[in-house]
PDB file of C-alpha atoms in Angstrom:
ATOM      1  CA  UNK A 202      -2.650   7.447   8.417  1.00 41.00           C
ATOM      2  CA  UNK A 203       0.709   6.091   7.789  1.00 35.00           C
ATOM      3  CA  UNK A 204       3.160   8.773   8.101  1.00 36.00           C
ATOM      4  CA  UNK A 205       6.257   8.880   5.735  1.00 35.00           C
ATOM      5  CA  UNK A 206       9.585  11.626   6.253  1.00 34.00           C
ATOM      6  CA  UNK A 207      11.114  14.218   4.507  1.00 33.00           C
ATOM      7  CA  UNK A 208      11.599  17.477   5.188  1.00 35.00           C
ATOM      8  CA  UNK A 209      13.006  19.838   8.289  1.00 36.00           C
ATOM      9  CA  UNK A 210      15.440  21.849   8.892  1.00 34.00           C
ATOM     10  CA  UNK A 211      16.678  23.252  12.246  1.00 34.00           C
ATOM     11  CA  UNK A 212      19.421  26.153  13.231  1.00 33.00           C
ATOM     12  CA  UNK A 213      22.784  25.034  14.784  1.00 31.00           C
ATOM     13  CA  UNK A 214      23.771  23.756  17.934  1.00 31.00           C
ATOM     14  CA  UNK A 215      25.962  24.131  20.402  1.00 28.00           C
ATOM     15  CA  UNK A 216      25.758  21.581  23.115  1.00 30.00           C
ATOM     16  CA  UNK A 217      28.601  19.080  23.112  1.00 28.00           C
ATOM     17  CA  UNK A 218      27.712  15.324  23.479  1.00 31.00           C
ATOM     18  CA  UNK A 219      29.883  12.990  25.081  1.00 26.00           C
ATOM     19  CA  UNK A 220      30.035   9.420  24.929  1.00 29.00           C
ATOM     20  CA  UNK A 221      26.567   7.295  24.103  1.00 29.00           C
ATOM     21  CA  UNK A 222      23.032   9.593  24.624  1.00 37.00           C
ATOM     22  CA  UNK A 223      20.473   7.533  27.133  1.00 34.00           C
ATOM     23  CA  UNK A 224      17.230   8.623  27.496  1.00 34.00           C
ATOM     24  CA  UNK A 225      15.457  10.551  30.283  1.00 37.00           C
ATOM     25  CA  UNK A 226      17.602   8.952  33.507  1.00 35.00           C
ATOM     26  CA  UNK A 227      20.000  11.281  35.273  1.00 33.00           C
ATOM     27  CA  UNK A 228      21.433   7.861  36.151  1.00 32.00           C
ATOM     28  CA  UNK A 229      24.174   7.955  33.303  1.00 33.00           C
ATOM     29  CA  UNK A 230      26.798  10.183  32.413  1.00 32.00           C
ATOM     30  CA  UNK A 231      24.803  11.167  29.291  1.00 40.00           C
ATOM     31  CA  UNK A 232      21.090  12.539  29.798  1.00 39.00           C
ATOM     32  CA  UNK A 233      17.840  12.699  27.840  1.00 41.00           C
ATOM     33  CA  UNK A 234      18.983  14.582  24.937  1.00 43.00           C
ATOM     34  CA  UNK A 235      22.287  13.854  25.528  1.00 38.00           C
ATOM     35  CA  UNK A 236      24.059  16.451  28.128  1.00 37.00           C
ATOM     36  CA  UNK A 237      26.874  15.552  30.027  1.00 33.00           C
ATOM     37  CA  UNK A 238      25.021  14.600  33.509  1.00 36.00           C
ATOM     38  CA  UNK A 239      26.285  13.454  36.684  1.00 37.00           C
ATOM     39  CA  UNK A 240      29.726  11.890  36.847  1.00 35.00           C
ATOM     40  CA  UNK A 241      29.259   8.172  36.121  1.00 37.00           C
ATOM     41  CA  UNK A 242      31.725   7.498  39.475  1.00 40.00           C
ATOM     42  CA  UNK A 243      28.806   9.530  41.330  1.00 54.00           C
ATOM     43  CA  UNK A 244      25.470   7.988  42.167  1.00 66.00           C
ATOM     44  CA  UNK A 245      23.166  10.281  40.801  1.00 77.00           C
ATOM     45  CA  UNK A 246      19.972  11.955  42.945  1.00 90.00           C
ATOM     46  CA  UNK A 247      16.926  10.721  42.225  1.00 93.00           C
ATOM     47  CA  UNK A 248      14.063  12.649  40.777  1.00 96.00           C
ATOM     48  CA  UNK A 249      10.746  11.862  39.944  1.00 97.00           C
ATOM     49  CA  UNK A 250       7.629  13.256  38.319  1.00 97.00           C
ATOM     50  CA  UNK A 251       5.420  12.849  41.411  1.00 96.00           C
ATOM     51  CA  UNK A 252       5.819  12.912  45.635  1.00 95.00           C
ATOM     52  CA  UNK A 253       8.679  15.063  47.324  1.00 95.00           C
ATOM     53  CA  UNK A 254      11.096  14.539  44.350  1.00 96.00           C
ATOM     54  CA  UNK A 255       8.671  15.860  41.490  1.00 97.00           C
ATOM     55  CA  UNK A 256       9.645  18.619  38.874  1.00 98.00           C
ATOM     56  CA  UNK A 257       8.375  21.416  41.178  1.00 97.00           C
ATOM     57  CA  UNK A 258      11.308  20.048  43.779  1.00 97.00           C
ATOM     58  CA  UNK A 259      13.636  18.826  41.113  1.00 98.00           C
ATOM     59  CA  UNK A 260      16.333  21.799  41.806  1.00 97.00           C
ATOM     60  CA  UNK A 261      16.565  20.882  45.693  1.00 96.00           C
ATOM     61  CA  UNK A 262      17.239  17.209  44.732  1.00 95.00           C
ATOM     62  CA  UNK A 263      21.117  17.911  43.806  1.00 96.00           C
ATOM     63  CA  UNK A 264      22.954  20.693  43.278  1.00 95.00           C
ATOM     64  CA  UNK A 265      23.376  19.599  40.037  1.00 96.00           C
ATOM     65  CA  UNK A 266      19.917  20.078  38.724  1.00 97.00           C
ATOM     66  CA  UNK A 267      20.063  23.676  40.324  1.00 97.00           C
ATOM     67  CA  UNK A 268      19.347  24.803  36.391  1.00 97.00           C
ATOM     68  CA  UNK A 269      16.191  23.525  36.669  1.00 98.00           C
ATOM     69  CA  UNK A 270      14.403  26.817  38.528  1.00 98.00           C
ATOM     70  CA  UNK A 271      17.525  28.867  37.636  1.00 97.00           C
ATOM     71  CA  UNK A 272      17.663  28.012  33.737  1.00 98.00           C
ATOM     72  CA  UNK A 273      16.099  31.161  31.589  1.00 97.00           C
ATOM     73  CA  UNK A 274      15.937  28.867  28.543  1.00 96.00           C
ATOM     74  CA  UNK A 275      14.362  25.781  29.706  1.00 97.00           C
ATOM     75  CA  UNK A 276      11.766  22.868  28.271  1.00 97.00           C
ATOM     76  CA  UNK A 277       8.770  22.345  27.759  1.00 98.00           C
ATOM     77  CA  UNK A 278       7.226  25.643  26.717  1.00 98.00           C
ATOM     78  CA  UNK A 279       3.618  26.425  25.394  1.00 98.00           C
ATOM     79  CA  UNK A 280       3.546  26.652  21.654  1.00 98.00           C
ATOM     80  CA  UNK A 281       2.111  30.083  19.942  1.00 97.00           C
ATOM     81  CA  UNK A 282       0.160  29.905  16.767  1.00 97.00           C
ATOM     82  CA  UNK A 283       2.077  29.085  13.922  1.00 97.00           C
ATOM     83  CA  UNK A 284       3.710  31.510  12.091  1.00 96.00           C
ATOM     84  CA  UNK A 285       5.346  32.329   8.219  1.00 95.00           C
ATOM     85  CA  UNK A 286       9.290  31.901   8.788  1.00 94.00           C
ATOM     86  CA  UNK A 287      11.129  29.837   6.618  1.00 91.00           C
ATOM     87  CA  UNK A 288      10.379  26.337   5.476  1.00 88.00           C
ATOM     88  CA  UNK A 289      11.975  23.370   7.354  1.00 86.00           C
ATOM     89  CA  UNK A 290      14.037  20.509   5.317  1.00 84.00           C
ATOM     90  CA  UNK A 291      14.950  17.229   6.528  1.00 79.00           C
ATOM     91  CA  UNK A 292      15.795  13.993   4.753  1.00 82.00           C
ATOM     92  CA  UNK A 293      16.237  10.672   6.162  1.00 79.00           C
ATOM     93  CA  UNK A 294      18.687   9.207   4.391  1.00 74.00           C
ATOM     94  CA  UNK A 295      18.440   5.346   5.618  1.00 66.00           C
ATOM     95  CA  UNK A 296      15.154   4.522   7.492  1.00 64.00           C
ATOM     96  CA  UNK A 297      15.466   0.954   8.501  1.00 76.00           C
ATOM     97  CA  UNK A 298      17.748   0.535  11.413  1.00 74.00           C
ATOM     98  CA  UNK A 299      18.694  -1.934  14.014  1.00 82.00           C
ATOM     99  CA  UNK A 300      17.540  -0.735  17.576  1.00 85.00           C
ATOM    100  CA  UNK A 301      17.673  -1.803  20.961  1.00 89.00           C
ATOM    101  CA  UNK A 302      14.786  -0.660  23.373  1.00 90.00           C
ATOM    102  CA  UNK A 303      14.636  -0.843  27.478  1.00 90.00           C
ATOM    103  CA  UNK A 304      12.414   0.707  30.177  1.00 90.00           C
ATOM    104  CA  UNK A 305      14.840   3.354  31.669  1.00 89.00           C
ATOM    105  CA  UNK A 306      12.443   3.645  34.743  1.00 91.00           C
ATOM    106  CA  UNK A 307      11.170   7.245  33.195  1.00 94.00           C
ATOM    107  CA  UNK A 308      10.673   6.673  29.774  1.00 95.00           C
ATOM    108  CA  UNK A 309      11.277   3.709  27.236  1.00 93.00           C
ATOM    109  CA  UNK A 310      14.087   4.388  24.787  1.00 91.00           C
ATOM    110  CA  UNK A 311      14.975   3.094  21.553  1.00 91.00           C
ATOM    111  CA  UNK A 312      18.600   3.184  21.572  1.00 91.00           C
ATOM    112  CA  UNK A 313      19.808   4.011  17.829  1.00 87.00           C
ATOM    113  CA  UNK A 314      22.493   1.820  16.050  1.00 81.00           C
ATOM    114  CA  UNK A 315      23.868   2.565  13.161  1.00 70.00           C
ATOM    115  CA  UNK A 316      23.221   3.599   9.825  1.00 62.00           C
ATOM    116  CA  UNK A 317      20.267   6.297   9.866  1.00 76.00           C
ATOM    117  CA  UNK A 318      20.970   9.625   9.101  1.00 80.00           C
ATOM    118  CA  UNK A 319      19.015  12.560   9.214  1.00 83.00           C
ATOM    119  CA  UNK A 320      20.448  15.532   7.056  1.00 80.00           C
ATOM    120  CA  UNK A 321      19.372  18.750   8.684  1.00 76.00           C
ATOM    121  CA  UNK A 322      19.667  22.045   6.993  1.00 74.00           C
ATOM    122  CA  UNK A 323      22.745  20.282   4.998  1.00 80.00           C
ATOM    123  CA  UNK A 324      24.149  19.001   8.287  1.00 81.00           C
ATOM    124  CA  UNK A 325      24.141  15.415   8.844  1.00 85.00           C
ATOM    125  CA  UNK A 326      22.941  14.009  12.294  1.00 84.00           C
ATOM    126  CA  UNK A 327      22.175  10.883  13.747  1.00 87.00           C
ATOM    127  CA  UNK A 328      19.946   9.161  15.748  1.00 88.00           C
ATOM    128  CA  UNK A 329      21.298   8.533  18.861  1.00 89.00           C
ATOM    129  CA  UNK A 330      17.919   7.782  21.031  1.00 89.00           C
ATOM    130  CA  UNK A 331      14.124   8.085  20.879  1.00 92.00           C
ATOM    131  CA  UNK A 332      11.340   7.904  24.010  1.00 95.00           C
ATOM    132  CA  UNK A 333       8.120   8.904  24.788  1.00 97.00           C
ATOM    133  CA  UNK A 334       6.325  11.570  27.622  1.00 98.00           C
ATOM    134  CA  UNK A 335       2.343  11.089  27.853  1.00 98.00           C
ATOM    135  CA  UNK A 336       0.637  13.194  27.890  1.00 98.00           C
ATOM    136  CA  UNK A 337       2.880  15.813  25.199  1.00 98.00           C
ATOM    137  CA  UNK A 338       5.483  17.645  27.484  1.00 98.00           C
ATOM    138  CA  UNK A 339       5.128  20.710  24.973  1.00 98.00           C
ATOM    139  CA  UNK A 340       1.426  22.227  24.311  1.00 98.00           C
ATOM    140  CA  UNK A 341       0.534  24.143  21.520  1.00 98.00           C
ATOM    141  CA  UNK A 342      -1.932  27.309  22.798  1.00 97.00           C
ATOM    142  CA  UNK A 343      -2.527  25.802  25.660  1.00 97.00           C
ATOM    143  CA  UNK A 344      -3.509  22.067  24.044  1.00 97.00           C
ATOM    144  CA  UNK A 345      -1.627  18.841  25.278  1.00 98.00           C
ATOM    145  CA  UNK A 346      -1.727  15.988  23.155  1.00 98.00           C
ATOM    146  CA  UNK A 347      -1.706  11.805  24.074  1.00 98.00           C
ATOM    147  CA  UNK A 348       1.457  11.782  23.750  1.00 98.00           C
ATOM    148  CA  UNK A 349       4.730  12.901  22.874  1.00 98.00           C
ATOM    149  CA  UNK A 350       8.176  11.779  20.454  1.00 98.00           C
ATOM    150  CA  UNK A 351      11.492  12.773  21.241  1.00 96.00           C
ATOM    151  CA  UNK A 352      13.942  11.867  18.308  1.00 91.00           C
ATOM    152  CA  UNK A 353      17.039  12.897  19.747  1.00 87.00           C
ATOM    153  CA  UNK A 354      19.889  13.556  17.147  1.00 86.00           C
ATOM    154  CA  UNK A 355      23.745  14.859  17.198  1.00 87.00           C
ATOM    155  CA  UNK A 356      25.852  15.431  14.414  1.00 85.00           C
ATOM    156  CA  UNK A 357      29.513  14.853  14.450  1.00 87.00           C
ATOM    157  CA  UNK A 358      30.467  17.314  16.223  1.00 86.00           C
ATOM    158  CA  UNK A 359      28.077  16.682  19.286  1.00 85.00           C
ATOM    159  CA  UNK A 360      25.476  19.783  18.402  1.00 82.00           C
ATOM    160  CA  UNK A 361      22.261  18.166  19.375  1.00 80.00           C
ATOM    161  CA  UNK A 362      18.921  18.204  16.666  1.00 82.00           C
ATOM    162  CA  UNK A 363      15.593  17.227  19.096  1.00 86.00           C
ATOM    163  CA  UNK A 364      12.750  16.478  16.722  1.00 91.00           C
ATOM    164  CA  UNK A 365       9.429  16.706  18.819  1.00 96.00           C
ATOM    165  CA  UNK A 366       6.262  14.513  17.546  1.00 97.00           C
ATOM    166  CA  UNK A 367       3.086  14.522  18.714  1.00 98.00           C
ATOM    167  CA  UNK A 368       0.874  11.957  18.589  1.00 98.00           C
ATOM    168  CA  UNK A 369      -3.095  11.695  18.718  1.00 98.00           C
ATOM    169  CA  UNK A 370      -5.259   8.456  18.973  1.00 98.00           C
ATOM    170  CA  UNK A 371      -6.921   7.353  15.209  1.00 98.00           C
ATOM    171  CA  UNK A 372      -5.398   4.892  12.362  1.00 98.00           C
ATOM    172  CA  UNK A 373      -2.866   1.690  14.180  1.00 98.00           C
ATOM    173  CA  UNK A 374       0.683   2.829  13.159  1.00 97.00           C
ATOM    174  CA  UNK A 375       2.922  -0.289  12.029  1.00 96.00           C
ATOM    175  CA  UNK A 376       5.801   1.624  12.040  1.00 94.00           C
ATOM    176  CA  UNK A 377       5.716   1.827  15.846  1.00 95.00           C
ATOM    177  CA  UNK A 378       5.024  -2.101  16.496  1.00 93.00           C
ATOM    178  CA  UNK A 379       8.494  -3.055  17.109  1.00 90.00           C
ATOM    179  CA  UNK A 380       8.987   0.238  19.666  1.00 92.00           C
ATOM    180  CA  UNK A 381       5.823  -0.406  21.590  1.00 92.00           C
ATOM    181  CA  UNK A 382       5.966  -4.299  21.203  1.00 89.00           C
ATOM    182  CA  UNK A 383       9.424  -3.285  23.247  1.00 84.00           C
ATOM    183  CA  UNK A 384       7.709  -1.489  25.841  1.00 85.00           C
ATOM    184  CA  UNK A 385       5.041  -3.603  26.535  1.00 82.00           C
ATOM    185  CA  UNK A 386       7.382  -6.376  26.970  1.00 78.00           C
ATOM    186  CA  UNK A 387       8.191  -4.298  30.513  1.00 71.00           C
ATOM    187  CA  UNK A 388      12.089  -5.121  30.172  1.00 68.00           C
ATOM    188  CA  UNK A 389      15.233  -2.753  31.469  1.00 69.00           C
ATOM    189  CA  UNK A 390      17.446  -4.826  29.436  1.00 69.00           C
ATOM    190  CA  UNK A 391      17.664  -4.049  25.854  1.00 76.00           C
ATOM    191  CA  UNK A 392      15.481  -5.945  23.385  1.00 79.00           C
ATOM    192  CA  UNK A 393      16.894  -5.790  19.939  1.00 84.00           C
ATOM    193  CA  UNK A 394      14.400  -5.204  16.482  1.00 83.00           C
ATOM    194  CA  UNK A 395      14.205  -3.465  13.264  1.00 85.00           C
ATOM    195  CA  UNK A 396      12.249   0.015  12.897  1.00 87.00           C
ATOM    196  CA  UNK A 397      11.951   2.400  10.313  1.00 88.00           C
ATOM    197  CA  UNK A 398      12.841   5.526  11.020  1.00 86.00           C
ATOM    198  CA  UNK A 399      11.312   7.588   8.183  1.00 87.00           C
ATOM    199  CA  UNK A 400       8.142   5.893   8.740  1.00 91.00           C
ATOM    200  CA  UNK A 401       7.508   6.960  12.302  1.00 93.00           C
ATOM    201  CA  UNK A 402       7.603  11.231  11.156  1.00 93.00           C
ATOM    202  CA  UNK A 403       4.819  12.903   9.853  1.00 93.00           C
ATOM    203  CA  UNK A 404       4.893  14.348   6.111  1.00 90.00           C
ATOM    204  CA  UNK A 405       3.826  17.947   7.115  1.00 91.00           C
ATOM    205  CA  UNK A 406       6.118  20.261   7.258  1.00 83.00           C
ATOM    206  CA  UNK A 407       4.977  22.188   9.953  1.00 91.00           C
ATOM    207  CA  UNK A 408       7.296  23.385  12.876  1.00 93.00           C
ATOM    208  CA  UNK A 409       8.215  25.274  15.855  1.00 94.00           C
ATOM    209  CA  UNK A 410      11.850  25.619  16.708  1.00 92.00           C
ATOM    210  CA  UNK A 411      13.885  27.345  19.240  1.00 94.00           C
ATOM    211  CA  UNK A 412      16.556  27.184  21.808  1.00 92.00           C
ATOM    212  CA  UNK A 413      15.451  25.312  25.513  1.00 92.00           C
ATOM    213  CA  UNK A 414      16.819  22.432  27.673  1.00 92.00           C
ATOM    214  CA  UNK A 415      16.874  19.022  28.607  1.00 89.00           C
ATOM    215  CA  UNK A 416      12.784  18.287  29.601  1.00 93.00           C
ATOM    216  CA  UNK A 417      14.631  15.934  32.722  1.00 92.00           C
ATOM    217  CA  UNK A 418      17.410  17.031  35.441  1.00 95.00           C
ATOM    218  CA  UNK A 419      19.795  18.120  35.093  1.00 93.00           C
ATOM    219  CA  UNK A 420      17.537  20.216  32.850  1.00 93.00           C
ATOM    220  CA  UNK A 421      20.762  21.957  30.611  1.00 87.00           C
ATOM    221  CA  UNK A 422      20.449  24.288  28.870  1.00 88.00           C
ATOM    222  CA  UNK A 423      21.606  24.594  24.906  1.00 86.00           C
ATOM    223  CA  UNK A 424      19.516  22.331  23.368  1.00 87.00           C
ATOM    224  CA  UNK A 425      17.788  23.203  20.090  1.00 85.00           C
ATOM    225  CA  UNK A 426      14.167  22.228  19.688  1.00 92.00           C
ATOM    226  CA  UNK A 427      11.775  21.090  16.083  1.00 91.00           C
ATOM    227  CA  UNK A 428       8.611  20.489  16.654  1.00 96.00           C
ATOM    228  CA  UNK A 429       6.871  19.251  14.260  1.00 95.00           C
ATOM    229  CA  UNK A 430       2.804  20.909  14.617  1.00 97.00           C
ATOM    230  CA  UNK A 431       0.939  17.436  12.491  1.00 96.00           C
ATOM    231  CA  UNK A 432       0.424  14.555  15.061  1.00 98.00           C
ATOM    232  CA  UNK A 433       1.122  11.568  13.702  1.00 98.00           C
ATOM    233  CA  UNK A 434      -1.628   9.107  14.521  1.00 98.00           C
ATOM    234  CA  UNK A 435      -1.531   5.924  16.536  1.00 98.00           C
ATOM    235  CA  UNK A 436      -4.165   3.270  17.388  1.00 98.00           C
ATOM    236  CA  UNK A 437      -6.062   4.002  20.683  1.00 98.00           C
ATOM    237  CA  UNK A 438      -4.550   0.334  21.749  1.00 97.00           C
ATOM    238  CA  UNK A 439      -0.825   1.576  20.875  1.00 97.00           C
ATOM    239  CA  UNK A 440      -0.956   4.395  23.200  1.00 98.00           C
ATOM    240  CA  UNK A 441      -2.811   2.626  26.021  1.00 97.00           C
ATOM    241  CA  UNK A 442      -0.164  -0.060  25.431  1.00 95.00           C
ATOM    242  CA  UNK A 443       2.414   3.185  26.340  1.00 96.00           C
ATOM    243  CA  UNK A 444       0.693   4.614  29.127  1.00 96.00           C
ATOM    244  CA  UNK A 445      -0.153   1.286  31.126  1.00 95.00           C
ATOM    245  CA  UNK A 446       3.963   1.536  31.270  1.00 94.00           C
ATOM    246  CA  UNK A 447       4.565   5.216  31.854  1.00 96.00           C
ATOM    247  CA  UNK A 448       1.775   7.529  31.964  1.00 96.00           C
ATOM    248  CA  UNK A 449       2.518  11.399  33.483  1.00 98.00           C
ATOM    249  CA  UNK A 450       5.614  11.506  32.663  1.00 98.00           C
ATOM    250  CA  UNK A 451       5.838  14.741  31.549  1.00 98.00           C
ATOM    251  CA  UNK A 452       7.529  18.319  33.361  1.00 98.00           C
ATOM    252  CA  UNK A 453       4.858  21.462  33.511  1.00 98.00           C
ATOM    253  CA  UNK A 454       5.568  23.952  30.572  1.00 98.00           C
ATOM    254  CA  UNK A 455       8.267  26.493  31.497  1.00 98.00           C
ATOM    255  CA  UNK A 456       8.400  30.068  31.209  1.00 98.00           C
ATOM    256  CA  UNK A 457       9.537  31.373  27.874  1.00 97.00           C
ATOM    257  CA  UNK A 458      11.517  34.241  29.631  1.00 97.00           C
ATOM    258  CA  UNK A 459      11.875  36.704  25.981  1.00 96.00           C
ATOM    259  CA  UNK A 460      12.825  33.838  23.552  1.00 98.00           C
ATOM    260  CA  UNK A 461      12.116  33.838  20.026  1.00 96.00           C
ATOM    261  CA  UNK A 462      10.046  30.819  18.541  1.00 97.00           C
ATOM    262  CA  UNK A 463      10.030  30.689  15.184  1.00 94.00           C
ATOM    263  CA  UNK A 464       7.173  28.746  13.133  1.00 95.00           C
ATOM    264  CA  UNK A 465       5.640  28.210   9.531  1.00 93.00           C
ATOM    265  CA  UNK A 466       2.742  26.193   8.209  1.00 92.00           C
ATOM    266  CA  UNK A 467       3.874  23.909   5.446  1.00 81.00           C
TER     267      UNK A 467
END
């Protein structure tokens, strides 16, 4: 299939952003979903997802990803059966957008430019980043998928909006060419192209939301979480061109520790 957008809606945020989001590297003073990290005149620890530095060790790396086994709200988390809450509603205002995409050393992220906008419950937010975990970080009853979307948004007031998309292996998706023609190309420095953003959700309504944390150290907490239950689909050769450049790069689920998930079908 070729997914289109439309609709979503998510609750509010509170998690100020500062300066420009970069994806999954503790290396900047902006993190994964865009939490103030280390200081940018401090060389960050390093972390991994495998070895001595893996996300079972991640809070005896630094001090400052102590949240990461302290946290009582934190990301991934293993996703119940859907429920009946309210419907979601999102609209992409502007799809096409000029991006810029690198190989972090975690991740690849497409860096946002501007123009898109994504109005969220009647809040406007946009794009700041988007990367990829495979296999999916988040599992739904116990089921990980291929792999998994992070859209990471902020409105104008820094509140953070983290769409989650799954993605299974069927129909080739054009509208992630440009993004994986970026990370097969293997480069840290940013390659500039032309995606749609609209084109890369799925049409399905179908969420979970609720309140977790960054998925990388320093693993804040704050950040509100969509996930959106219909995969999108992408040709088998699309992910395999993802996962010959980061494959298990994903943390363990996390305990949900009492918090509410709320969930409808379409």
């Amino acid at each position: 299939m070729t997914p289109t957008h439309r609709s979503l809606a998510a609750a509010g945020l509170t998690l100020a952003v500062l300066g420009t989001l970069t994806a999954c590297s503790a290396a900047s003073t902006t993190t994964a979903h865009g939490t103030l990290g280390p200081s940018a005149t401090s060389s960050p620890a390093h972390w991994a997802y495998d070895g001595t530095d893996d996300p079972a060790h991640w809070a005896s790396v630094s001090d400052d990803y102590r949240t990461c086994a302290a946290g009582k709200a934190q990301s991934p988390i293993d996703l119940p059966a859907l429920g009946h809450d309210a419907p979601l509603d999102l609209d992409v205002e502007k799809g096409e957008v000029t991006e810029t995409t690198a190989d972090n050393g975690h991740t690849v992220q497409l860096t946002a430019g501007s123009g898109e906008t994504t109005v969220i419950d009647g809040t406007a937010y946009h794009l700041q980043q988007m990367h990829f975990h495979a296999p999916s970080e988040h599992t739904v009853e116990g089921k990980r998928y291929p792999v998994e979307l992070h859209f990471v948004h902020a409105d104008a007031k820094g509140h953070l909006a983290v769409v989650a998309v799954f993605a299974e292996a069927g129909a080739h998706d054009a509208a992630f060419d440009p993004y994986i023609a970026g990370a097969a190309d293997g480069e840290t420095s940013a390659r500039g192209h032309v995606v749609d953003v609209a084109a890369m959700l799925p049409t399905n309504r179908a969420y979970w939301a609720y309140d977790g944390s960054l998925t990388t150290p320093p693993c804040t907490e704050g950040v509100h979480w969509v996930v959106l239950a219909t995969p999108i689909e992408l040709g088998q050769d699309q992910i395999d061109a993802l996962t010959a450049v980061h494959h298990d790069n994903d943390r363990p689920t996390q305990p949900l520790d009492g918090r509410t998930v709320r969930s409808s079908t379409e």
